[in-house]
Amino acid sequence: MHFLGGGITWLQPLRVSLSLGSGVGRVAAGSLAEPASRFGQLGKCRFSDAFLTCVSLSVRGLAPAALKLDLEQKLFGQHLATEVILKALTGFKNNKNPKKPLTLSLHGWAGTGKNFVSQIVAENLHPKGLKSNFVHLFVSTLHFPHEQKIKLYQEQLQKWIRGNVSACASSVFIFDEMDKLHPGIIDAIKPFLDYYEQVDGVSYCKAIFIFLSNAGGDLITKTALDFWRAGRKREDIQLKDLEPVLSVGVFNNKHSGLWRSGLIDRNLIDYFVPFLPLEYRHVKMCVRAEMRARGAAVDEDIVTRVAEEMTFFPKDEKIYSDKGCKTVQSRLDFH
Ligand SMILES: Nc1ncnc2c1ncn2[C@@H]1O[C@H](COP(=O)(O)OP(=O)(O)OP(=O)(O)O)[C@@H](O)[C@H]1O
Ligand SMILES: [Mg+2]
């Protein structure tokens, strides 16, 4: 993961190194802006390990069965997200000639697994996952905190994306807190998301962009609650039950950042991935998973105690966890 420091210094070292024919050297941030033709002279290049890793990964491709197993075993209570992500990634990776990069927009209530899924996806695409040189995580409030520096951020981000996709076509870019992202930043990445064969000599068609936000989380939750109140099973919620709600609340809502950015009306988002609010039973599953991850035996008394410490809503029915599974880890430290 390129988890870069805040402020203007974030576009620092690019860990991908590509040794060019004449002087051997690291592709530093400054040189990322250079024309892609430099990267295009592959006949003269000595490839770095990182580059070769990227190529071998592209050849190996995605193992859909492994991704499916990961999602089914690790991600709790998200049958829709599991279905959409599997379909999206398998289809994209099977396509030898995609016309645009894959763009996924993950929506949902706090602590329901959006970052967690991004991590699973990253690991299935690049073995080192978020630590890979080919996976880049941007957090709006951390990396783009100052409105007056938008122009600088735009330039740096474009260079970053361009440099990294030049070095590894199957790079993954994750934008967290999309609802807090300045529209100017979205504008800066828009050209990369479109149906262009190449932008200034670089093809972005094999890259993957994942956007995370809470936008629409309340509407998704309301639908889940309607199902619950009607005595219907959560697993029976289908994408078509959420589409009309989301299209009014997020896709056609002029106040929504996504709409204003033009990403939606220009059809640049390939898949909207809804995350349902988590119930008491899911929180318990998270506690058990965390205990196992710590190498401890699962103690059901502690599982119950941790789950009961969480707060649930709505006030009367207390069905959904306020923070999803988000505070499970820290709460477990107290037991
Ligand atoms: N559906 C889930 N299945 C399994 N574990 C989960 C799930 N949701 C959350 N968790 C656990 O809780 C932690 C926090 O979740 P995560 O950071 O993915 O939430 P989020 O949806 O990104 O929330 P926010 O909108 O607040 O950023 C995860 O690292 C994971 O351990
Ligand atoms: Mg998150």
CSV table of C-alpha atoms and ligand atoms in Angstrom, one decimal:
chain,number,residue,atom,x,y,z
A,1,MET,CA,0.0,0.0,0.0
A,2,HIS,CA,1.2,3.4,-0.7
A,3,PHE,CA,0.0,5.1,2.4
A,4,LEU,CA,1.4,8.4,1.9
A,5,GLY,CA,2.0,11.2,4.4
A,6,GLY,CA,-0.3,14.2,4.5
A,7,GLY,CA,0.3,17.5,2.8
A,8,ILE,CA,2.3,18.2,-0.3
A,9,THR,CA,5.1,15.7,0.4
A,10,TRP,CA,2.9,12.8,-0.2
A,11,LEU,CA,4.1,12.2,-3.7
A,12,GLN,CA,7.4,11.0,-2.5
A,13,PRO,CA,9.2,7.9,-3.5
A,14,LEU,CA,7.7,5.7,-6.1
A,15,ARG,CA,8.8,2.2,-5.0
A,16,VAL,CA,8.4,0.9,-8.5
A,17,SER,CA,11.8,1.1,-10.2
A,18,LEU,CA,12.3,0.7,-13.9
A,19,SER,CA,15.9,0.6,-15.1
A,20,LEU,CA,16.2,2.3,-18.4
A,21,GLY,CA,18.9,1.4,-21.0
A,22,SER,CA,21.2,4.3,-20.5
A,23,GLY,CA,21.5,5.4,-16.8
A,24,VAL,CA,20.1,3.0,-14.3
A,25,GLY,CA,17.8,4.6,-11.8
A,26,ARG,CA,14.7,4.8,-9.9
A,27,VAL,CA,11.8,6.4,-11.5
A,28,ALA,CA,11.5,9.3,-9.0
A,29,ALA,CA,8.4,11.3,-8.5
A,30,GLY,CA,9.6,14.2,-10.6
A,31,SER,CA,10.2,12.1,-13.7
A,32,LEU,CA,6.8,10.6,-13.6
A,33,ALA,CA,5.5,13.5,-15.7
A,34,GLU,CA,7.8,12.6,-18.5
A,35,PRO,CA,6.3,11.4,-21.7
A,36,ALA,CA,5.2,7.9,-21.7
A,37,SER,CA,7.3,7.2,-24.8
A,38,ARG,CA,10.2,6.9,-22.3
A,39,PHE,CA,8.4,4.0,-20.8
A,40,GLY,CA,7.5,2.8,-24.2
A,41,GLN,CA,11.0,2.1,-25.2
A,42,LEU,CA,10.8,-1.3,-23.7
A,43,GLY,CA,13.3,-2.9,-26.1
A,44,LYS,CA,16.0,-0.9,-24.4
A,45,CYS,CA,14.8,-1.5,-20.9
A,46,ARG,CA,16.2,-3.7,-18.2
A,47,PHE,CA,13.2,-4.5,-16.2
A,48,SER,CA,13.2,-4.2,-12.5
A,49,ASP,CA,11.9,-7.0,-10.2
A,50,ALA,CA,8.9,-5.0,-9.5
A,51,PHE,CA,8.0,-4.6,-13.1
A,52,LEU,CA,8.5,-8.3,-13.7
A,53,THR,CA,6.3,-9.2,-10.7
A,54,CYS,CA,3.6,-7.0,-12.2
A,55,VAL,CA,3.9,-8.7,-15.6
A,56,SER,CA,3.9,-12.2,-14.1
A,57,LEU,CA,0.8,-11.3,-12.1
A,58,SER,CA,-0.9,-10.0,-15.2
A,59,VAL,CA,-0.1,-13.3,-16.9
A,60,ARG,CA,-1.2,-15.4,-14.0
A,61,GLY,CA,-4.4,-13.4,-13.7
A,62,LEU,CA,-7.0,-13.6,-11.0
A,63,ALA,CA,-8.1,-16.9,-9.4
A,64,PRO,CA,-11.9,-16.5,-9.2
A,65,ALA,CA,-12.3,-19.5,-7.0
A,66,ALA,CA,-9.8,-18.2,-4.5
A,67,LEU,CA,-11.5,-14.8,-4.4
A,68,LYS,CA,-14.9,-16.4,-4.0
A,69,LEU,CA,-13.7,-18.5,-1.1
A,70,ASP,CA,-12.1,-15.5,0.5
A,71,LEU,CA,-15.2,-13.4,0.3
A,72,GLU,CA,-17.5,-16.2,1.4
A,73,GLN,CA,-15.3,-17.1,4.4
A,74,LYS,CA,-14.2,-13.7,5.5
A,75,LEU,CA,-16.9,-11.2,4.6
A,76,PHE,CA,-20.0,-11.6,6.8
A,77,GLY,CA,-23.5,-10.6,5.9
A,78,GLN,CA,-22.7,-9.0,2.5
A,79,HIS,CA,-24.3,-11.3,-0.1
A,80,LEU,CA,-24.8,-8.5,-2.5
A,81,ALA,CA,-21.3,-7.1,-2.3
A,82,THR,CA,-19.9,-10.6,-2.6
A,83,GLU,CA,-21.9,-11.3,-5.7
A,84,VAL,CA,-21.2,-8.0,-7.5
A,85,ILE,CA,-17.5,-8.0,-6.7
A,86,LEU,CA,-17.0,-11.5,-7.9
A,87,LYS,CA,-18.8,-10.8,-11.1
A,88,ALA,CA,-17.1,-7.5,-11.7
A,89,LEU,CA,-13.5,-8.8,-11.2
A,90,THR,CA,-13.9,-12.1,-12.9
A,91,GLY,CA,-15.5,-10.5,-15.9
A,92,PHE,CA,-12.8,-7.8,-16.1
A,93,LYS,CA,-9.9,-10.1,-15.7
A,94,ASN,CA,-11.3,-12.5,-18.2
A,95,ASN,CA,-11.6,-9.8,-20.8
A,96,LYS,CA,-8.3,-9.7,-22.8
A,97,ASN,CA,-9.2,-6.3,-24.2
A,98,PRO,CA,-11.1,-4.1,-21.8
A,99,LYS,CA,-12.2,-0.8,-23.2
A,100,LYS,CA,-11.8,1.1,-20.0
A,101,PRO,CA,-10.4,0.5,-16.5
A,102,LEU,CA,-12.7,-1.2,-14.0
A,103,THR,CA,-14.3,1.2,-11.6
A,104,LEU,CA,-16.2,0.0,-8.5
A,105,SER,CA,-18.1,2.3,-6.1
A,106,LEU,CA,-18.6,0.8,-2.7
A,107,HIS,CA,-21.4,2.3,-0.6
A,108,GLY,CA,-22.6,1.6,2.9
A,109,TRP,CA,-22.9,2.2,6.6
A,110,ALA,CA,-19.9,2.5,8.8
A,111,GLY,CA,-17.9,-0.6,9.7
A,112,THR,CA,-19.7,-2.8,7.2
A,113,GLY,CA,-16.6,-4.0,5.3
A,114,LYS,CA,-15.8,-1.6,2.5
A,115,ASN,CA,-12.1,-1.2,3.4
A,116,PHE,CA,-12.0,-4.8,4.4
A,117,VAL,CA,-13.2,-5.9,1.0
A,118,SER,CA,-10.8,-3.6,-0.8
A,119,GLN,CA,-8.0,-5.3,1.1
A,120,ILE,CA,-9.3,-8.8,0.1
A,121,VAL,CA,-9.6,-7.7,-3.6
A,122,ALA,CA,-6.1,-6.2,-3.5
A,123,GLU,CA,-4.6,-9.4,-2.0
A,124,ASN,CA,-6.3,-11.4,-4.7
A,125,LEU,CA,-4.8,-9.2,-7.4
A,126,HIS,CA,-1.4,-8.6,-6.0
A,127,PRO,CA,-0.1,-11.0,-3.3
A,128,LYS,CA,1.2,-8.3,-1.0
A,129,GLY,CA,-2.2,-6.7,-1.0
A,130,LEU,CA,-2.3,-3.2,0.4
A,131,LYS,CA,1.5,-3.4,0.9
A,132,SER,CA,2.1,-4.1,-2.8
A,133,ASN,CA,3.8,-1.5,-5.0
A,134,PHE,CA,0.9,-1.8,-7.3
A,135,VAL,CA,-1.9,-1.0,-4.9
A,136,HIS,CA,-2.4,2.6,-3.9
A,137,LEU,CA,-4.7,3.8,-1.2
A,138,PHE,CA,-5.7,7.5,-0.9
A,139,VAL,CA,-7.7,8.8,2.0
A,140,SER,CA,-9.4,12.2,1.2
A,141,THR,CA,-8.8,13.9,4.6
A,142,LEU,CA,-5.3,12.5,4.8
A,143,HIS,CA,-3.9,13.1,1.4
A,144,PHE,CA,-5.9,16.0,0.1
A,145,PRO,CA,-6.6,18.0,3.3
A,146,HIS,CA,-6.2,21.6,2.1
A,147,GLU,CA,-8.7,23.1,-0.3
A,148,GLN,CA,-6.3,25.8,-1.4
A,149,LYS,CA,-3.8,23.1,-2.6
A,150,ILE,CA,-6.2,21.4,-4.9
A,151,LYS,CA,-4.3,22.3,-8.0
A,152,LEU,CA,-1.1,20.9,-6.7
A,153,TYR,CA,-2.9,17.7,-5.6
A,154,GLN,CA,-4.4,17.4,-9.0
A,155,GLU,CA,-1.1,17.6,-10.7
A,156,GLN,CA,0.6,15.2,-8.3
A,157,LEU,CA,-2.2,12.7,-8.4
A,158,GLN,CA,-2.2,12.6,-12.2
A,159,LYS,CA,1.6,12.1,-12.3
A,160,TRP,CA,1.3,9.4,-9.7
A,161,ILE,CA,-1.4,7.5,-11.5
A,162,ARG,CA,0.3,7.9,-14.9
A,163,GLY,CA,3.7,6.9,-13.6
A,164,ASN,CA,2.4,3.8,-11.8
A,165,VAL,CA,0.2,2.6,-14.6
A,166,SER,CA,3.1,3.1,-17.0
A,167,ALA,CA,5.1,0.8,-14.7
A,168,CYS,CA,2.3,-1.6,-14.0
A,169,ALA,CA,-0.8,-1.7,-16.2
A,170,SER,CA,-2.8,-3.7,-13.6
A,171,SER,CA,-2.3,-1.1,-10.8
A,172,VAL,CA,-5.1,-0.8,-8.3
A,173,PHE,CA,-6.1,2.7,-6.9
A,174,ILE,CA,-8.4,2.9,-3.9
A,175,PHE,CA,-10.0,6.2,-2.9
A,176,ASP,CA,-11.4,6.2,0.6
A,177,GLU,CA,-13.8,8.8,2.0
A,178,MET,CA,-15.0,9.5,-1.5
A,179,ASP,CA,-17.9,11.6,-0.1
A,180,LYS,CA,-15.3,14.0,1.4
A,181,LEU,CA,-13.2,14.2,-1.8
A,182,HIS,CA,-13.0,17.6,-3.4
A,183,PRO,CA,-14.7,17.5,-6.8
A,184,GLY,CA,-11.5,18.9,-8.3
A,185,ILE,CA,-9.7,15.8,-7.3
A,186,ILE,CA,-12.3,13.6,-9.0
A,187,ASP,CA,-12.0,15.8,-12.1
A,188,ALA,CA,-8.3,15.1,-12.1
A,189,ILE,CA,-8.8,11.3,-12.3
A,190,LYS,CA,-11.8,11.4,-14.6
A,191,PRO,CA,-9.7,11.2,-17.9
A,192,PHE,CA,-8.2,8.0,-16.7
A,193,LEU,CA,-11.5,6.4,-16.1
A,194,ASP,CA,-13.0,7.0,-19.5
A,195,TYR,CA,-13.2,4.9,-22.7
A,196,TYR,CA,-9.9,6.1,-24.1
A,197,GLU,CA,-7.5,3.6,-25.7
A,198,GLN,CA,-4.6,5.7,-24.5
A,199,VAL,CA,-4.1,9.0,-22.8
A,200,ASP,CA,-0.8,10.5,-23.9
A,201,GLY,CA,0.5,7.2,-24.9
A,202,VAL,CA,-0.5,5.3,-21.7
A,203,SER,CA,-3.3,2.8,-21.6
A,204,TYR,CA,-5.3,2.7,-18.4
A,205,CYS,CA,-7.6,-0.1,-19.5
A,206,LYS,CA,-6.2,-2.7,-17.2
A,207,ALA,CA,-6.1,-0.6,-14.1
A,208,ILE,CA,-8.7,-0.9,-11.3
A,209,PHE,CA,-10.2,2.1,-9.4
A,210,ILE,CA,-12.2,1.4,-6.2
A,211,PHE,CA,-14.1,4.3,-4.6
A,212,LEU,CA,-15.4,3.9,-1.0
A,213,SER,CA,-18.1,6.1,0.6
A,214,ASN,CA,-20.9,6.2,3.1
A,215,ALA,CA,-23.1,7.9,0.5
A,216,GLY,CA,-26.4,6.0,0.3
A,217,GLY,CA,-25.6,4.0,3.5
A,218,ASP,CA,-28.7,5.4,5.2
A,219,LEU,CA,-30.9,4.4,2.2
A,220,ILE,CA,-29.4,0.9,2.0
A,221,THR,CA,-30.1,0.6,5.7
A,222,LYS,CA,-33.7,1.7,5.3
A,223,THR,CA,-34.3,-0.9,2.7
A,224,ALA,CA,-32.8,-3.6,4.9
A,225,LEU,CA,-35.0,-2.4,7.8
A,226,ASP,CA,-38.1,-2.5,5.6
A,227,PHE,CA,-37.3,-6.1,4.7
A,228,TRP,CA,-36.8,-7.0,8.4
A,229,ARG,CA,-40.0,-5.3,9.4
A,230,ALA,CA,-41.9,-7.2,6.7
A,231,GLY,CA,-40.5,-10.5,8.1
A,232,ARG,CA,-38.4,-11.1,4.9
A,233,LYS,CA,-35.0,-12.5,5.0
A,234,ARG,CA,-32.0,-10.3,4.6
A,235,GLU,CA,-30.5,-12.7,2.0
A,236,ASP,CA,-33.6,-12.1,-0.1
A,237,ILE,CA,-32.7,-8.5,-0.7
A,238,GLN,CA,-31.7,-8.2,-4.3
A,239,LEU,CA,-29.8,-5.5,-6.2
A,240,LYS,CA,-33.0,-4.5,-7.9
A,241,ASP,CA,-34.5,-3.6,-4.5
A,242,LEU,CA,-31.7,-1.1,-3.9
A,243,GLU,CA,-31.4,0.4,-7.3
A,244,PRO,CA,-34.4,2.7,-7.2
A,245,VAL,CA,-33.5,3.9,-3.7
A,246,LEU,CA,-29.9,4.6,-4.6
A,247,SER,CA,-30.7,6.2,-7.8
A,248,VAL,CA,-32.8,8.8,-6.1
A,249,GLY,CA,-30.6,9.2,-3.1
A,250,VAL,CA,-27.1,9.1,-4.6
A,251,PHE,CA,-27.2,8.9,-8.4
A,252,ASN,CA,-29.7,11.6,-9.1
A,253,ASN,CA,-29.1,13.6,-6.0
A,254,LYS,CA,-27.5,16.9,-7.0
A,255,HIS,CA,-26.0,17.3,-3.6
A,256,SER,CA,-24.2,14.0,-3.8
A,257,GLY,CA,-20.5,14.4,-4.5
A,258,LEU,CA,-20.6,11.5,-6.9
A,259,TRP,CA,-23.3,13.1,-9.0
A,260,ARG,CA,-21.7,16.5,-9.0
A,261,SER,CA,-18.4,15.0,-10.1
A,262,GLY,CA,-20.0,13.8,-13.3
A,263,LEU,CA,-18.7,10.3,-12.7
A,264,ILE,CA,-22.3,8.9,-12.7
A,265,ASP,CA,-23.9,10.8,-15.6
A,266,ARG,CA,-20.9,10.0,-17.8
A,267,ASN,CA,-21.3,6.3,-16.9
A,268,LEU,CA,-17.7,6.1,-15.6
A,269,ILE,CA,-18.7,3.8,-12.7
A,270,ASP,CA,-19.1,0.2,-13.8
A,271,TYR,CA,-20.5,-1.3,-10.6
A,272,PHE,CA,-22.2,0.1,-7.5
A,273,VAL,CA,-21.6,-2.2,-4.6
A,274,PRO,CA,-24.0,-1.9,-1.7
A,275,PHE,CA,-23.0,-2.9,1.8
A,276,LEU,CA,-25.8,-3.8,4.2
A,277,PRO,CA,-25.8,-2.8,7.9
A,278,LEU,CA,-24.5,-5.5,10.2
A,279,GLU,CA,-26.7,-7.3,12.7
A,280,TYR,CA,-25.8,-8.6,16.2
A,281,ARG,CA,-25.0,-12.1,14.7
A,282,HIS,CA,-22.6,-10.6,12.3
A,283,VAL,CA,-20.8,-8.7,15.0
A,284,LYS,CA,-20.4,-11.9,16.9
A,285,MET,CA,-18.9,-13.5,13.7
A,286,CYS,CA,-16.4,-10.6,13.6
A,287,VAL,CA,-15.4,-11.1,17.2
A,288,ARG,CA,-14.8,-14.8,16.5
A,289,ALA,CA,-12.8,-14.0,13.4
A,290,GLU,CA,-10.7,-11.5,15.4
A,291,MET,CA,-10.0,-14.0,18.1
A,292,ARG,CA,-8.9,-16.6,15.6
A,293,ALA,CA,-6.7,-14.1,13.9
A,294,ARG,CA,-5.0,-13.5,17.2
A,295,GLY,CA,-4.4,-17.2,17.6
A,296,ALA,CA,-6.7,-17.5,20.6
A,297,ALA,CA,-9.4,-20.1,21.2
A,298,VAL,CA,-12.9,-18.8,20.6
A,299,ASP,CA,-14.5,-18.1,23.9
A,300,GLU,CA,-18.3,-17.7,23.4
A,301,ASP,CA,-18.8,-15.8,26.7
A,302,ILE,CA,-16.4,-13.1,25.5
A,303,VAL,CA,-17.9,-13.1,22.1
A,304,THR,CA,-21.3,-12.4,23.6
A,305,ARG,CA,-19.9,-9.7,26.0
A,306,VAL,CA,-18.1,-7.8,23.2
A,307,ALA,CA,-21.2,-8.0,20.9
A,308,GLU,CA,-23.4,-6.7,23.7
A,309,GLU,CA,-21.2,-3.8,24.4
A,310,MET,CA,-21.9,-2.5,20.9
A,311,THR,CA,-24.8,-0.1,20.3
A,312,PHE,CA,-27.6,-1.0,18.0
A,313,PHE,CA,-30.3,0.9,16.2
A,314,PRO,CA,-33.2,1.8,15.6
A,315,LYS,CA,-33.9,2.7,19.2
A,316,ASP,CA,-36.8,0.3,19.6
A,317,GLU,CA,-35.8,-2.7,17.6
A,318,LYS,CA,-32.0,-2.5,18.0
A,319,ILE,CA,-31.1,-4.6,14.9
A,320,TYR,CA,-28.1,-3.0,13.3
A,321,SER,CA,-24.8,-2.2,14.8
A,322,ASP,CA,-24.1,1.6,14.9
A,323,LYS,CA,-20.5,1.1,13.9
A,324,GLY,CA,-20.8,-2.3,12.2
A,325,CYS,CA,-17.8,-4.3,13.2
A,326,LYS,CA,-15.5,-1.3,13.4
A,327,THR,CA,-14.7,-1.2,17.1
A,328,VAL,CA,-14.6,-5.0,17.6
A,329,GLN,CA,-10.8,-5.1,17.6
A,330,SER,CA,-10.3,-2.4,20.2
A,331,ARG,CA,-13.1,-3.8,22.4
A,332,LEU,CA,-11.6,-7.2,22.4
A,333,ASP,CA,-8.4,-5.8,23.9
A,334,PHE,CA,-10.4,-5.2,27.1
A,335,HIS,CA,-11.4,-8.8,27.5
B,1,LIG,N1,-18.9,-7.5,6.7
B,1,LIG,C1,-17.8,-7.8,7.4
B,1,LIG,N2,-17.3,-9.1,7.5
B,1,LIG,C2,-16.2,-9.3,8.2
B,1,LIG,N3,-15.5,-8.4,8.9
B,1,LIG,C3,-15.9,-7.1,8.8
B,1,LIG,C4,-17.1,-6.8,8.1
B,1,LIG,N4,-17.3,-5.4,8.2
B,1,LIG,C5,-16.3,-5.0,9.0
B,1,LIG,N5,-15.5,-6.0,9.4
B,1,LIG,C6,-14.3,-5.8,10.3
B,1,LIG,O1,-14.4,-4.5,10.8
B,1,LIG,C7,-13.2,-3.8,10.4
B,1,LIG,C8,-13.7,-2.4,10.0
B,1,LIG,O2,-14.4,-2.5,8.8
B,1,LIG,P1,-14.1,-1.5,7.5
B,1,LIG,O3,-13.0,-0.7,7.8
B,1,LIG,O4,-14.0,-2.4,6.3
B,1,LIG,O5,-15.4,-0.7,7.5
B,1,LIG,P2,-15.9,0.4,6.4
B,1,LIG,O6,-17.1,-0.2,5.7
B,1,LIG,O7,-14.8,0.8,5.6
B,1,LIG,O8,-16.4,1.5,7.4
B,1,LIG,P3,-16.4,3.2,7.3
B,1,LIG,O9,-17.4,3.6,6.3
B,1,LIG,O10,-16.6,3.6,8.6
B,1,LIG,O11,-15.0,3.5,6.8
B,1,LIG,C9,-12.6,-4.6,9.3
B,1,LIG,O12,-11.2,-4.5,9.3
B,1,LIG,C10,-13.0,-6.0,9.6
B,1,LIG,O13,-12.1,-6.6,10.5
B,2,MG,MG,-13.8,2.6,5.6
